Short mmCIF file of C-alpha atoms in Angstrom, two decimals:
data_model
loop_
_atom_site.label_atom_id
_atom_site.label_comp_id
_atom_site.label_asym_id
_atom_site.label_seq_id
_atom_site.Cartn_x
_atom_site.Cartn_y
_atom_site.Cartn_z
CA MET E 1 0.00 0.00 0.00
CA ALA E 2 1.27 3.49 -0.87
CA ASP E 3 2.33 5.79 1.94
CA SER E 4 0.06 8.71 2.78
CA TYR E 5 0.93 12.31 3.59
CA ASP E 6 -1.03 15.46 4.18
CA PHE E 7 0.96 17.34 1.54
CA ILE E 8 3.06 16.08 -1.35
CA ILE E 9 5.35 18.63 -2.99
CA ALA E 10 6.70 17.78 -6.44
CA GLY E 11 9.97 19.63 -6.94
CA GLY E 12 12.68 20.51 -4.43
CA GLY E 13 13.75 23.85 -5.89
CA SER E 14 13.39 27.44 -4.74
CA ALA E 15 9.65 27.13 -4.12
CA GLY E 16 9.50 23.48 -3.06
CA CYS E 17 12.17 23.80 -0.37
CA ALA E 18 10.50 26.91 1.03
CA LEU E 19 7.11 25.18 1.10
CA ALA E 20 8.49 22.03 2.71
CA GLY E 21 10.17 24.09 5.39
CA ARG E 22 7.10 26.16 6.18
CA LEU E 23 4.44 23.42 5.98
CA SER E 24 6.46 21.06 8.18
CA GLU E 25 6.81 23.67 10.93
CA ASN E 26 3.49 22.32 12.19
CA PRO E 27 4.32 18.83 13.53
CA ARG E 28 0.81 17.63 12.66
CA ASN E 29 1.45 18.10 8.94
CA ARG E 30 3.01 15.07 7.25
CA VAL E 31 4.97 16.41 4.29
CA LEU E 32 6.67 14.58 1.42
CA LEU E 33 9.11 16.46 -0.81
CA LEU E 34 10.14 14.83 -4.10
CA GLU E 35 13.20 15.99 -6.07
CA ALA E 36 14.39 14.52 -9.37
CA GLY E 37 18.01 15.47 -8.70
CA GLY E 38 20.36 14.50 -5.93
CA LYS E 39 21.57 16.03 -2.69
CA ASP E 40 23.24 19.42 -2.65
CA ASN E 41 26.54 18.26 -1.16
CA SER E 42 29.01 19.42 -3.83
CA VAL E 43 31.68 21.98 -2.98
CA PHE E 44 30.82 23.74 -6.25
CA ILE E 45 27.26 24.33 -5.01
CA HIS E 46 28.22 25.69 -1.62
CA ALA E 47 31.19 27.76 -2.84
CA PRO E 48 29.84 31.04 -4.25
CA GLY E 49 32.63 31.10 -6.83
CA GLY E 50 31.69 27.60 -7.98
CA LEU E 51 29.12 29.04 -10.37
CA LEU E 52 31.42 29.04 -13.39
CA PRO E 53 32.49 25.39 -13.00
CA ILE E 54 28.82 24.41 -12.61
CA MET E 55 27.80 26.18 -15.80
CA TYR E 56 30.94 25.18 -17.70
CA ARG E 57 30.48 21.49 -16.91
CA GLY E 58 26.67 21.44 -17.01
CA MET E 59 26.46 19.98 -13.51
CA PHE E 60 23.21 19.53 -11.52
CA GLN E 61 21.00 20.60 -14.43
CA TRP E 62 18.22 19.56 -16.71
CA MET E 63 19.95 20.18 -20.04
CA HIS E 64 16.92 21.36 -22.00
CA VAL E 65 17.20 23.09 -25.34
CA SER E 66 14.47 24.94 -27.16
CA VAL E 67 13.06 24.36 -30.58
CA PRO E 68 14.84 26.35 -33.34
CA GLN E 69 14.00 30.01 -32.95
CA ALA E 70 12.48 31.56 -36.06
CA ASN E 71 13.61 35.08 -35.15
CA ALA E 72 17.08 34.13 -33.93
CA GLY E 73 18.63 32.51 -36.96
CA GLY E 74 17.14 29.11 -36.25
CA ARG E 75 19.32 28.73 -33.16
CA GLN E 76 18.19 26.53 -30.27
CA MET E 77 18.24 28.21 -26.88
CA TYR E 78 20.07 26.52 -24.02
CA THR E 79 17.41 26.24 -21.31
CA PRO E 80 18.89 24.55 -18.23
CA ARG E 81 17.08 24.21 -14.91
CA GLY E 82 18.42 23.08 -11.55
CA LYS E 83 18.28 19.32 -10.96
CA VAL E 84 19.40 19.06 -7.33
CA LEU E 85 17.99 19.95 -3.92
CA GLY E 86 17.58 23.70 -4.00
CA GLY E 87 16.88 23.61 -7.73
CA SER E 88 18.17 26.60 -9.62
CA SER E 89 18.92 28.41 -6.34
CA SER E 90 21.76 25.89 -5.93
CA ILE E 91 23.37 26.69 -9.28
CA ASN E 92 22.42 30.30 -10.09
CA GLY E 93 24.42 33.52 -9.84
CA MET E 94 23.03 34.20 -6.33
CA VAL E 95 21.77 37.64 -7.36
CA TYR E 96 19.27 39.00 -4.84
CA ASP E 97 16.64 40.80 -6.89
CA ARG E 98 12.94 41.34 -6.26
CA GLY E 99 11.94 43.10 -9.43
CA ALA E 100 10.12 46.42 -9.39
CA ALA E 101 7.07 47.33 -7.31
CA ALA E 102 5.27 48.06 -10.58
CA ASP E 103 5.68 44.42 -11.63
CA TYR E 104 3.48 43.19 -8.80
CA ASP E 105 1.03 46.05 -9.09
CA GLY E 106 0.72 44.92 -12.71
CA TRP E 107 -0.19 41.42 -11.55
CA ARG E 108 -2.95 42.93 -9.43
CA GLN E 109 -4.21 45.04 -12.32
CA LEU E 110 -4.60 41.82 -14.31
CA GLY E 111 -7.19 40.75 -11.72
CA ASN E 112 -4.99 38.83 -9.29
CA GLU E 113 -6.21 40.09 -5.95
CA GLY E 114 -3.69 39.79 -3.13
CA TRP E 115 -0.62 40.14 -5.38
CA SER E 116 0.08 43.88 -5.42
CA TYR E 117 3.47 45.06 -4.15
CA ASP E 118 1.93 46.08 -0.84
CA ASP E 119 0.54 42.54 -0.56
CA VAL E 120 3.80 40.74 -1.35
CA LEU E 121 6.32 43.03 0.39
CA PRO E 122 5.71 41.37 3.80
CA TYR E 123 6.71 38.03 2.27
CA PHE E 124 9.89 39.42 0.74
CA LYS E 125 10.74 40.75 4.19
CA LYS E 126 9.78 37.48 5.87
CA LEU E 127 12.11 35.36 3.77
CA GLU E 128 15.24 37.47 4.14
CA ASP E 129 17.93 38.21 6.66
CA PHE E 130 19.19 41.32 4.90
CA GLN E 131 22.65 42.07 6.19
CA PRO E 132 23.62 45.16 4.13
CA GLY E 133 21.15 47.40 5.97
CA GLY E 134 18.99 48.82 3.21
CA GLU E 135 16.28 51.44 3.06
CA GLU E 136 14.06 51.58 6.13
CA GLY E 137 10.81 49.67 5.80
CA TYR E 138 11.80 47.56 2.82
CA HIS E 139 13.86 44.77 4.35
CA GLY E 140 13.57 41.95 6.85
CA ARG E 141 15.89 40.65 9.52
CA GLY E 142 16.12 37.13 10.86
CA GLY E 143 14.52 35.32 7.91
CA PRO E 144 15.90 32.06 6.53
CA VAL E 145 17.65 33.49 3.44
CA LEU E 146 20.86 35.34 4.23
CA VAL E 147 21.58 38.27 1.93
CA SER E 148 24.98 39.96 1.91
CA ARG E 149 26.89 42.50 -0.16
CA PRO E 150 30.34 41.42 -1.39
CA GLY E 151 31.37 45.01 -2.00
CA ILE E 152 32.99 46.68 -4.99
CA HIS E 153 36.65 45.63 -4.98
CA ASN E 154 37.82 44.75 -8.48
CA PRO E 155 39.22 47.72 -10.45
CA LEU E 156 36.90 46.88 -13.33
CA ALA E 157 33.84 46.94 -11.06
CA LYS E 158 34.92 50.33 -9.73
CA ALA E 159 35.39 51.55 -13.29
CA PHE E 160 31.87 50.40 -14.19
CA ARG E 161 30.43 52.27 -11.20
CA ASP E 162 32.29 55.48 -11.99
CA ALA E 163 31.66 55.24 -15.74
CA SER E 164 27.93 54.74 -15.17
CA ILE E 165 27.79 57.85 -13.03
CA ALA E 166 29.78 59.75 -15.66
CA ALA E 167 27.18 58.65 -18.23
CA GLY E 168 24.39 60.14 -16.11
CA VAL E 169 23.22 57.00 -14.32
CA PRO E 170 22.51 57.71 -10.63
CA TYR E 171 24.13 55.64 -7.91
CA ASN E 172 21.48 53.63 -6.02
CA ASP E 173 22.52 51.88 -2.83
CA ASP E 174 19.30 49.85 -2.53
CA PRO E 175 17.39 48.86 -5.69
CA SER E 176 14.96 46.90 -3.47
CA GLY E 177 13.93 50.15 -1.78
CA SER E 178 11.80 53.01 -3.05
CA GLN E 179 13.93 53.66 -6.16
CA ARG E 180 14.86 51.13 -8.83
CA GLU E 181 16.99 52.97 -11.38
CA GLY E 182 20.74 53.30 -11.01
CA VAL E 183 24.12 51.65 -10.86
CA VAL E 184 23.92 49.33 -7.88
CA PRO E 185 26.14 47.20 -5.66
CA ALA E 186 25.34 43.52 -5.98
CA ASP E 187 23.34 41.94 -3.16
CA VAL E 188 23.65 38.17 -3.13
CA THR E 189 22.09 35.11 -1.48
CA ALA E 190 25.41 34.13 0.06
CA SER E 191 27.18 34.87 3.33
CA ALA E 192 30.52 34.12 4.97
CA GLY E 193 31.80 32.24 1.95
CA ARG E 194 28.72 30.02 1.48
CA ARG E 195 25.88 30.02 -1.02
CA TRP E 196 22.52 30.45 0.70
CA SER E 197 20.23 28.38 -1.50
CA ALA E 198 16.61 27.56 -0.75
CA ALA E 199 17.78 24.12 0.36
CA ARG E 200 20.24 25.56 2.86
CA ALA E 201 17.81 28.23 4.04
CA TYR E 202 14.60 26.21 4.41
CA LEU E 203 15.33 22.51 4.09
CA THR E 204 18.50 21.93 6.09
CA PRO E 205 16.95 23.20 9.35
CA ALA E 206 13.83 21.10 8.70
CA LEU E 207 15.45 17.75 7.89
CA LYS E 208 15.48 16.67 11.53
CA ARG E 209 11.69 16.94 11.74
CA PRO E 210 10.03 13.51 11.85
CA ASN E 211 7.02 14.79 9.88
CA LEU E 212 9.10 15.71 6.81
CA ARG E 213 10.37 13.13 4.32
CA VAL E 214 12.61 14.06 1.39
CA ILE E 215 13.16 11.66 -1.50
CA THR E 216 15.82 12.51 -4.08
CA GLY E 217 16.20 10.91 -7.49
CA ALA E 218 12.39 10.94 -7.76
CA ASN E 219 11.23 12.11 -11.18
CA VAL E 220 7.54 12.93 -10.78
CA GLU E 221 5.55 11.84 -13.84
CA ARG E 222 1.89 12.16 -12.98
CA VAL E 223 -0.68 13.51 -10.57
CA ILE E 224 -3.11 10.77 -9.56
CA MET E 225 -6.74 11.91 -9.68
CA GLU E 226 -10.06 10.46 -8.65
CA ASP E 227 -13.44 12.10 -9.31
CA GLY E 228 -11.92 15.50 -10.09
CA ARG E 229 -9.59 15.56 -7.12
CA ALA E 230 -5.82 15.12 -6.87
CA THR E 231 -5.16 12.23 -4.50
CA GLY E 232 -1.45 11.54 -4.98
CA VAL E 233 1.50 11.42 -7.35
CA SER E 234 3.56 8.78 -9.10
CA TRP E 235 7.28 9.07 -9.77
CA ARG E 236 10.11 7.03 -11.18
CA ARG E 237 13.20 6.33 -9.07
CA ALA E 238 16.09 4.10 -10.17
CA GLY E 239 13.85 2.79 -12.94
CA GLN E 240 11.02 1.80 -10.59
CA LEU E 241 7.58 3.41 -10.52
CA GLU E 242 6.49 4.53 -7.04
CA GLN E 243 3.57 6.51 -5.69
CA ALA E 244 2.16 8.14 -2.58
CA ASN E 245 -1.21 9.47 -1.51
CA ALA E 246 -2.03 13.02 -0.40
CA THR E 247 -4.91 13.46 2.01
CA ARG E 248 -4.98 17.26 1.75
CA GLU E 249 -3.10 18.64 -1.25
CA VAL E 250 -0.70 17.86 -4.06
CA ILE E 251 1.52 20.86 -4.81
CA LEU E 252 3.50 21.16 -8.02
CA SER E 253 6.68 23.19 -7.48
CA ALA E 254 8.65 21.83 -10.40
CA GLY E 255 9.17 25.19 -12.12
CA ALA E 256 7.98 26.92 -15.26
CA ILE E 257 9.15 24.07 -17.49
CA HIS E 258 8.36 20.98 -15.45
CA SER E 259 5.09 21.92 -13.71
CA PRO E 260 3.16 22.27 -16.99
CA TRP E 261 4.91 19.12 -18.20
CA ILE E 262 3.58 17.15 -15.22
CA LEU E 263 0.10 18.62 -15.65
CA MET E 264 -0.04 17.68 -19.32
CA LEU E 265 1.30 14.17 -18.70
CA SER E 266 -1.48 13.87 -16.10
CA GLY E 267 -4.14 14.78 -18.66
CA ILE E 268 -4.59 18.42 -17.63
CA GLY E 269 -4.11 20.83 -20.52
CA ASP E 270 -5.43 21.72 -23.92
CA ALA E 271 -7.57 18.74 -24.90
CA GLU E 272 -6.79 18.91 -28.61
CA HIS E 273 -3.03 19.02 -28.01
CA LEU E 274 -3.19 16.13 -25.54
CA ARG E 275 -5.09 13.99 -28.03
CA GLN E 276 -2.58 14.83 -30.77
CA VAL E 277 0.29 13.32 -28.76
CA GLY E 278 -1.73 10.40 -27.39
CA ALA E 279 -1.97 11.68 -23.83
CA PRO E 280 -5.12 11.10 -21.77
CA VAL E 281 -7.56 13.97 -21.40
CA VAL E 282 -8.72 14.35 -17.82
CA HIS E 283 -9.46 18.07 -17.69
CA HIS E 284 -9.43 20.63 -20.50
CA LEU E 285 -7.33 23.59 -19.37
CA PRO E 286 -5.99 25.30 -22.49
CA GLY E 287 -3.57 27.68 -20.76
CA VAL E 288 -1.23 24.95 -19.51
CA GLY E 289 2.16 25.49 -21.13
CA GLN E 290 1.12 28.77 -22.73
CA ASN E 291 2.29 32.28 -21.75
CA TYR E 292 5.97 31.24 -21.60
CA ARG E 293 7.80 34.45 -20.73
CA ASP E 294 11.47 35.06 -20.14
CA HIS E 295 14.03 37.83 -20.21
CA VAL E 296 16.08 38.12 -23.37
CA ALA E 297 19.82 38.54 -22.84
CA VAL E 298 22.22 40.41 -25.10
CA SER E 299 25.84 41.31 -24.50
CA VAL E 300 28.64 43.80 -25.07
CA LYS E 301 32.14 42.34 -24.65
CA GLN E 302 35.41 44.19 -24.35
CA TYR E 303 39.01 43.05 -24.16
CA CYS E 304 40.93 44.42 -21.17
CA THR E 305 44.47 45.79 -21.52
CA GLN E 306 45.35 45.18 -17.87
CA PRO E 307 45.57 41.78 -16.08
CA VAL E 308 42.84 42.64 -13.58
CA SER E 309 39.95 40.44 -14.76
CA LEU E 310 39.05 37.01 -13.41
CA PHE E 311 40.77 35.28 -16.33
CA ASN E 312 43.63 34.02 -14.15
CA VAL E 313 41.18 31.98 -12.06
CA PHE E 314 40.51 29.76 -15.08
CA HIS E 315 44.09 28.43 -15.10
CA PRO E 316 44.05 24.80 -13.83
CA LEU E 317 46.72 25.36 -11.17
CA VAL E 318 45.05 28.53 -9.92
CA ALA E 319 41.68 26.76 -9.86
CA ALA E 320 43.12 23.83 -7.87
CA LYS E 321 44.61 26.22 -5.32
CA ALA E 322 41.28 28.02 -5.10
CA VAL E 323 39.47 24.77 -4.25
CA ALA E 324 42.01 23.94 -1.54
CA ASN E 325 41.84 27.46 -0.12
CA PHE E 326 38.06 27.26 0.07
CA LEU E 327 37.98 23.80 1.66
CA LEU E 328 40.62 24.65 4.26
CA PHE E 329 39.92 28.28 5.06
CA ARG E 330 36.73 29.26 3.17
CA LYS E 331 38.66 32.05 1.49
CA GLY E 332 39.83 32.95 -1.98
CA PRO E 333 38.04 33.19 -5.35
CA LEU E 334 35.62 30.34 -4.63
CA ALA E 335 34.43 32.06 -1.45
CA SER E 336 33.35 35.19 -3.32
CA PRO E 337 30.28 35.52 -5.54
CA PRO E 338 31.22 36.59 -9.07
CA ALA E 339 28.90 39.61 -9.00
CA GLU E 340 30.04 42.91 -7.52
CA ILE E 341 28.03 45.51 -9.40
CA GLY E 342 25.23 46.01 -11.92
CA ALA E 343 22.79 48.61 -13.16
CA TYR E 344 19.12 49.18 -13.89
CA LEU E 345 18.74 51.50 -16.88
CA LYS E 346 15.96 53.30 -18.69
CA THR E 347 16.82 52.98 -22.36
CA MET E 348 13.55 53.34 -24.28
CA PRO E 349 11.88 56.72 -24.91
CA GLY E 350 9.38 57.56 -22.18
CA ALA E 351 10.33 54.60 -19.97
CA GLU E 352 8.78 55.05 -16.53
CA TYR E 353 10.78 52.22 -14.99
CA PRO E 354 14.08 50.57 -15.89
CA ASP E 355 13.71 48.34 -18.93
CA VAL E 356 17.24 46.91 -18.85
CA LYS E 357 19.37 45.24 -16.21
CA VAL E 358 23.13 45.07 -16.69
CA HIS E 359 25.08 42.28 -15.01
CA PHE E 360 28.70 43.42 -15.17
CA ALA E 361 31.10 40.48 -15.49
CA MET E 362 34.85 40.70 -15.00
CA ALA E 363 35.58 37.80 -17.35
CA LEU E 364 34.71 36.77 -20.88
CA TYR E 365 32.52 33.77 -21.63
CA GLU E 366 29.77 32.61 -23.95
CA ALA E 367 26.81 30.24 -23.88
CA MET E 368 25.96 30.85 -20.21
CA GLY E 369 29.49 29.99 -19.11
CA ARG E 370 29.83 26.80 -21.15
CA LYS E 371 32.52 28.40 -23.34
CA LEU E 372 35.31 30.47 -21.81
CA ILE E 373 37.20 33.11 -23.77
CA MET E 374 40.77 32.71 -22.61
CA ASP E 375 41.85 36.33 -22.37
CA HIS E 376 41.45 39.28 -20.03
CA GLY E 377 38.25 41.20 -20.56
CA TYR E 378 34.92 42.37 -19.20
CA PHE E 379 31.40 42.34 -20.49
CA ALA E 380 27.85 43.40 -19.89
CA HIS E 381 25.28 40.61 -19.76
CA ILE E 382 22.15 42.64 -20.44
CA ASP E 383 18.63 41.52 -19.57
CA LEU E 384 15.71 43.03 -21.47
CA LEU E 385 13.35 43.17 -18.51
CA ASN E 386 9.93 43.49 -20.14
CA PRO E 387 10.00 41.74 -23.51
CA GLU E 388 6.75 41.42 -25.41
CA SER E 389 7.58 38.03 -26.94
CA VAL E 390 5.52 35.14 -25.59
CA GLY E 391 6.25 31.45 -26.14
CA GLU E 392 4.88 28.07 -25.15
CA ILE E 393 5.72 24.56 -23.99
CA LYS E 394 4.18 21.48 -25.60
CA LEU E 395 4.47 17.73 -25.32
CA THR E 396 6.04 15.66 -28.06
CA GLY E 397 4.78 12.36 -26.64
CA SER E 398 2.50 10.92 -24.01
CA ASP E 399 5.10 9.82 -21.46
CA ALA E 400 7.94 11.39 -19.50
CA SER E 401 10.64 9.94 -21.75
CA ALA E 402 9.60 12.18 -24.65
CA PRO E 403 11.39 15.55 -24.73
CA LEU E 404 9.47 18.77 -24.36
CA ALA E 405 9.03 21.24 -27.20
CA ILE E 406 10.14 24.48 -25.52
CA ASP E 407 9.59 27.61 -27.61
CA PRO E 408 10.60 30.91 -25.96
CA ASN E 409 9.79 32.69 -29.26
CA ILE E 410 12.41 35.35 -28.57
CA LEU E 411 12.74 38.61 -30.53
CA SER E 412 9.35 38.13 -32.16
CA THR E 413 8.22 41.78 -31.93
CA PRO E 414 9.68 45.04 -33.28
CA LYS E 415 9.70 46.51 -29.77
CA ASP E 416 11.92 43.70 -28.45
CA MET E 417 14.39 44.39 -31.25
CA ALA E 418 14.32 48.10 -30.47
CA MET E 419 14.94 47.35 -26.78
CA GLY E 420 17.95 45.24 -27.70
CA ARG E 421 19.46 47.99 -29.85
CA ALA E 422 18.87 50.62 -27.18
CA ALA E 423 20.41 48.42 -24.49
CA ILE E 424 23.60 47.85 -26.49
CA ARG E 425 23.97 51.56 -27.21
CA ALA E 426 23.42 52.46 -23.55
CA VAL E 427 26.14 50.05 -22.40
CA ARG E 428 28.53 51.20 -25.11
CA ASN E 429 28.08 54.73 -23.81
CA ILE E 430 29.06 53.58 -20.31
CA PHE E 431 32.07 51.63 -21.57
CA ALA E 432 33.22 54.73 -23.51
CA GLN E 433 33.50 56.90 -20.38
CA ALA E 434 36.87 58.00 -18.97
CA PRO E 435 36.99 55.58 -15.98
CA PHE E 436 37.45 52.71 -18.46
CA ASP E 437 40.34 54.43 -20.30
CA PRO E 438 43.07 52.47 -18.43
CA PHE E 439 41.42 49.14 -19.28
CA ARG E 440 39.65 49.50 -22.61
CA GLY E 441 40.84 47.18 -25.35
CA GLU E 442 39.16 46.22 -28.58
CA GLU E 443 35.40 45.65 -28.53
CA LEU E 444 34.99 41.92 -29.01
CA ALA E 445 31.22 41.99 -29.49
CA PRO E 446 29.26 43.31 -31.22
CA GLY E 447 32.48 44.80 -32.67
CA ALA E 448 33.27 48.44 -33.37
CA SER E 449 32.07 48.20 -36.98
CA ILE E 450 28.54 47.15 -35.94
CA GLN E 451 26.67 50.45 -35.59
CA SER E 452 23.52 50.77 -37.71
CA ASP E 453 20.09 49.49 -36.74
CA ASP E 454 20.30 46.77 -39.38
CA GLU E 455 23.75 45.68 -38.22
CA LEU E 456 22.66 45.58 -34.59
CA ASP E 457 19.51 43.66 -35.54
CA ALA E 458 21.66 41.05 -37.27
CA TYR E 459 23.89 40.83 -34.19
CA LEU E 460 20.87 40.37 -31.94
CA ARG E 461 19.46 37.58 -34.10
CA GLU E 462 22.87 35.87 -34.13
CA THR E 463 23.65 36.13 -30.41
CA ALA E 464 20.64 36.98 -28.19
CA ILE E 465 19.58 34.22 -25.82
CA SER E 466 16.71 33.30 -23.56
CA ASP E 467 17.96 34.14 -20.08
CA ILE E 468 16.61 31.12 -18.15
CA HIS E 469 14.22 33.20 -16.03
CA ALA E 470 11.14 31.46 -17.40
CA VAL E 471 7.73 32.13 -15.84
CA GLY E 472 4.06 32.11 -16.72
CA THR E 473 3.28 28.64 -18.06
CA CYS E 474 0.67 27.96 -15.34
CA ARG E 475 -0.29 31.57 -14.85
CA MET E 476 -2.75 32.81 -12.29
CA GLY E 477 -5.92 34.65 -13.20
CA HIS E 478 -9.66 34.36 -13.72
CA ASP E 479 -9.89 34.23 -17.53
CA PRO E 480 -10.23 31.02 -19.59
CA MET E 481 -6.47 30.81 -20.25
CA ALA E 482 -5.56 31.02 -16.55
CA VAL E 483 -4.33 27.74 -15.06
CA VAL E 484 -4.58 28.62 -11.37
CA ASP E 485 -6.65 31.14 -9.45
CA PRO E 486 -5.00 33.81 -7.25
CA GLN E 487 -4.96 31.23 -4.44
CA LEU E 488 -2.79 29.12 -6.80
CA ARG E 489 -5.40 26.34 -6.97
CA VAL E 490 -5.60 24.57 -10.33
CA ARG E 491 -8.90 25.56 -11.89
CA GLY E 492 -11.33 22.67 -12.04
CA ILE E 493 -9.28 20.19 -9.99
CA ALA E 494 -9.67 19.95 -6.21
CA GLY E 495 -6.68 19.41 -3.94
CA LEU E 496 -4.10 20.55 -6.50
CA ARG E 497 -2.01 23.72 -6.50
CA VAL E 498 0.94 25.04 -8.44
CA VAL E 499 3.46 27.06 -6.44
CA ASP E 500 6.48 28.23 -8.41
CA ALA E 501 7.50 30.75 -11.09
CA SER E 502 5.04 29.26 -13.57
CA VAL E 503 2.12 31.01 -11.82
CA MET E 504 3.55 34.50 -12.47
CA PRO E 505 1.47 36.18 -15.19
CA ARG E 506 4.40 38.39 -16.28
CA VAL E 507 8.12 38.04 -15.71
CA PRO E 508 9.37 40.39 -12.96
CA GLY E 509 11.88 43.03 -13.97
CA GLY E 510 14.82 41.22 -12.40
CA ASN E 511 16.12 37.78 -11.48
CA THR E 512 13.37 35.35 -10.54
CA ASN E 513 14.81 33.26 -7.69
CA VAL E 514 13.78 35.57 -4.85
CA PRO E 515 10.31 36.29 -6.31
CA THR E 516 9.79 32.53 -6.53
CA MET E 517 10.60 32.09 -2.84
CA MET E 518 8.24 34.98 -2.09
CA VAL E 519 5.46 33.14 -3.97
CA ALA E 520 6.16 30.05 -1.84
CA GLU E 521 6.09 32.02 1.40
CA LYS E 522 2.74 33.54 0.49
CA ALA E 523 1.39 30.20 -0.70
CA ALA E 524 2.38 28.54 2.57
CA ASP E 525 0.18 31.01 4.43
CA MET E 526 -2.68 30.37 2.00
CA ILE E 527 -2.39 26.61 2.42
CA LEU E 528 -2.07 26.66 6.19
CA ASN E 529 -5.04 29.01 6.49
CA ALA E 530 -7.25 27.09 4.04
#
């Protein structure tokens, strides 16, 4: 007979770990957390500087790729997601970013009551232990997620700060406060030389609780339903099919790619599409897998004439010493997050809020870190924060062994192309300021000869990428294409919720890890008060 729990959570990532931690605080709640990946015990996960080896080697990830992109030269977008306890919070760049207040007020204006910025701010504050200080009234102390500020130390980071100011960008000490625009010091989910993932923040303290069970290597395939109600889940582990029953709720927290995948494999989705691939039809819900939204990333890369970048860290002997230094003393390059500084810029005419985020990197790489450029340099990884392009996720078969058809549909509108051009020109203006004079080498990309709109458009179509901040594929709302209601309950199915980035109707104007944990904190209150 299958084991029974009050709550079964499918997915041990940013949302799932937070939910498991909060729901199991009540000893009467029996909670099962299922994660397809393994335990988060690698030094590269816990070392903040281990990000580049993780991305370079493709460790702890679902190695998804998109379908060929019609507006990006037929290229397939690399679309990895975390496959380990902590999910993407265990392998990301650790950037602490909420997005703008207007993002959440926009959710509310779409009809999602309870999701305005005033509604969600208490949950941002609840989740954090914000060490840098910050603007009064906007930050929490004593929460599970430690947030620190590495400081601006590298000469290139200082040059970016000073050059931004010279270009007319204001300095902003707290982009999570009342003002968003400006060149900003990086706040990170790391402290004292350790990454502070959702697993470390929420799950590690909860593992000793007898009412919480965590199973790794468990690839959830289906939600079990009886008479319109979710009653359990089935998963595959080491080749064997297993299942468990849920007496109160099944909660999908598998992320914007995997939560709609599980729903569709379970027969919940667009009925015509499910029939086309031979999947069962249990409940027609046409919005499942639709509304795929993500930031688009473009870049400006510059060679550096001085040996001050992070290039030296890539040398095998230097890297080996860095690992030893971290293991013995928790010091050195691996103990420091790679981010020191960034900027939120208004680049489009009449922009009320920043439409671009610049991640300033003190090294040169391509393909999300999978290809290193072995020379000194620096570059701007630029997120277009509010792209209009909307994609979708579809099944290619009726079982979990069939790959997904992931279509971000990037650069599909003239406005997105215009945003990309404006972003490149804004960053070039910063890089041209006097503080970069001692360091500025040849522009590697786009290249000094690429100047006209047509030339920049060609560069965008050749190089722009989907920035693995996917949301929206199980979006909340009240209209026929909504998958969940504002309480995150799947419409038409009792006892089933989705709690992760897939419920966000629009992508926030910033990194999505912290907003996802906020969603989980708010959902935990909803569930416990139901």
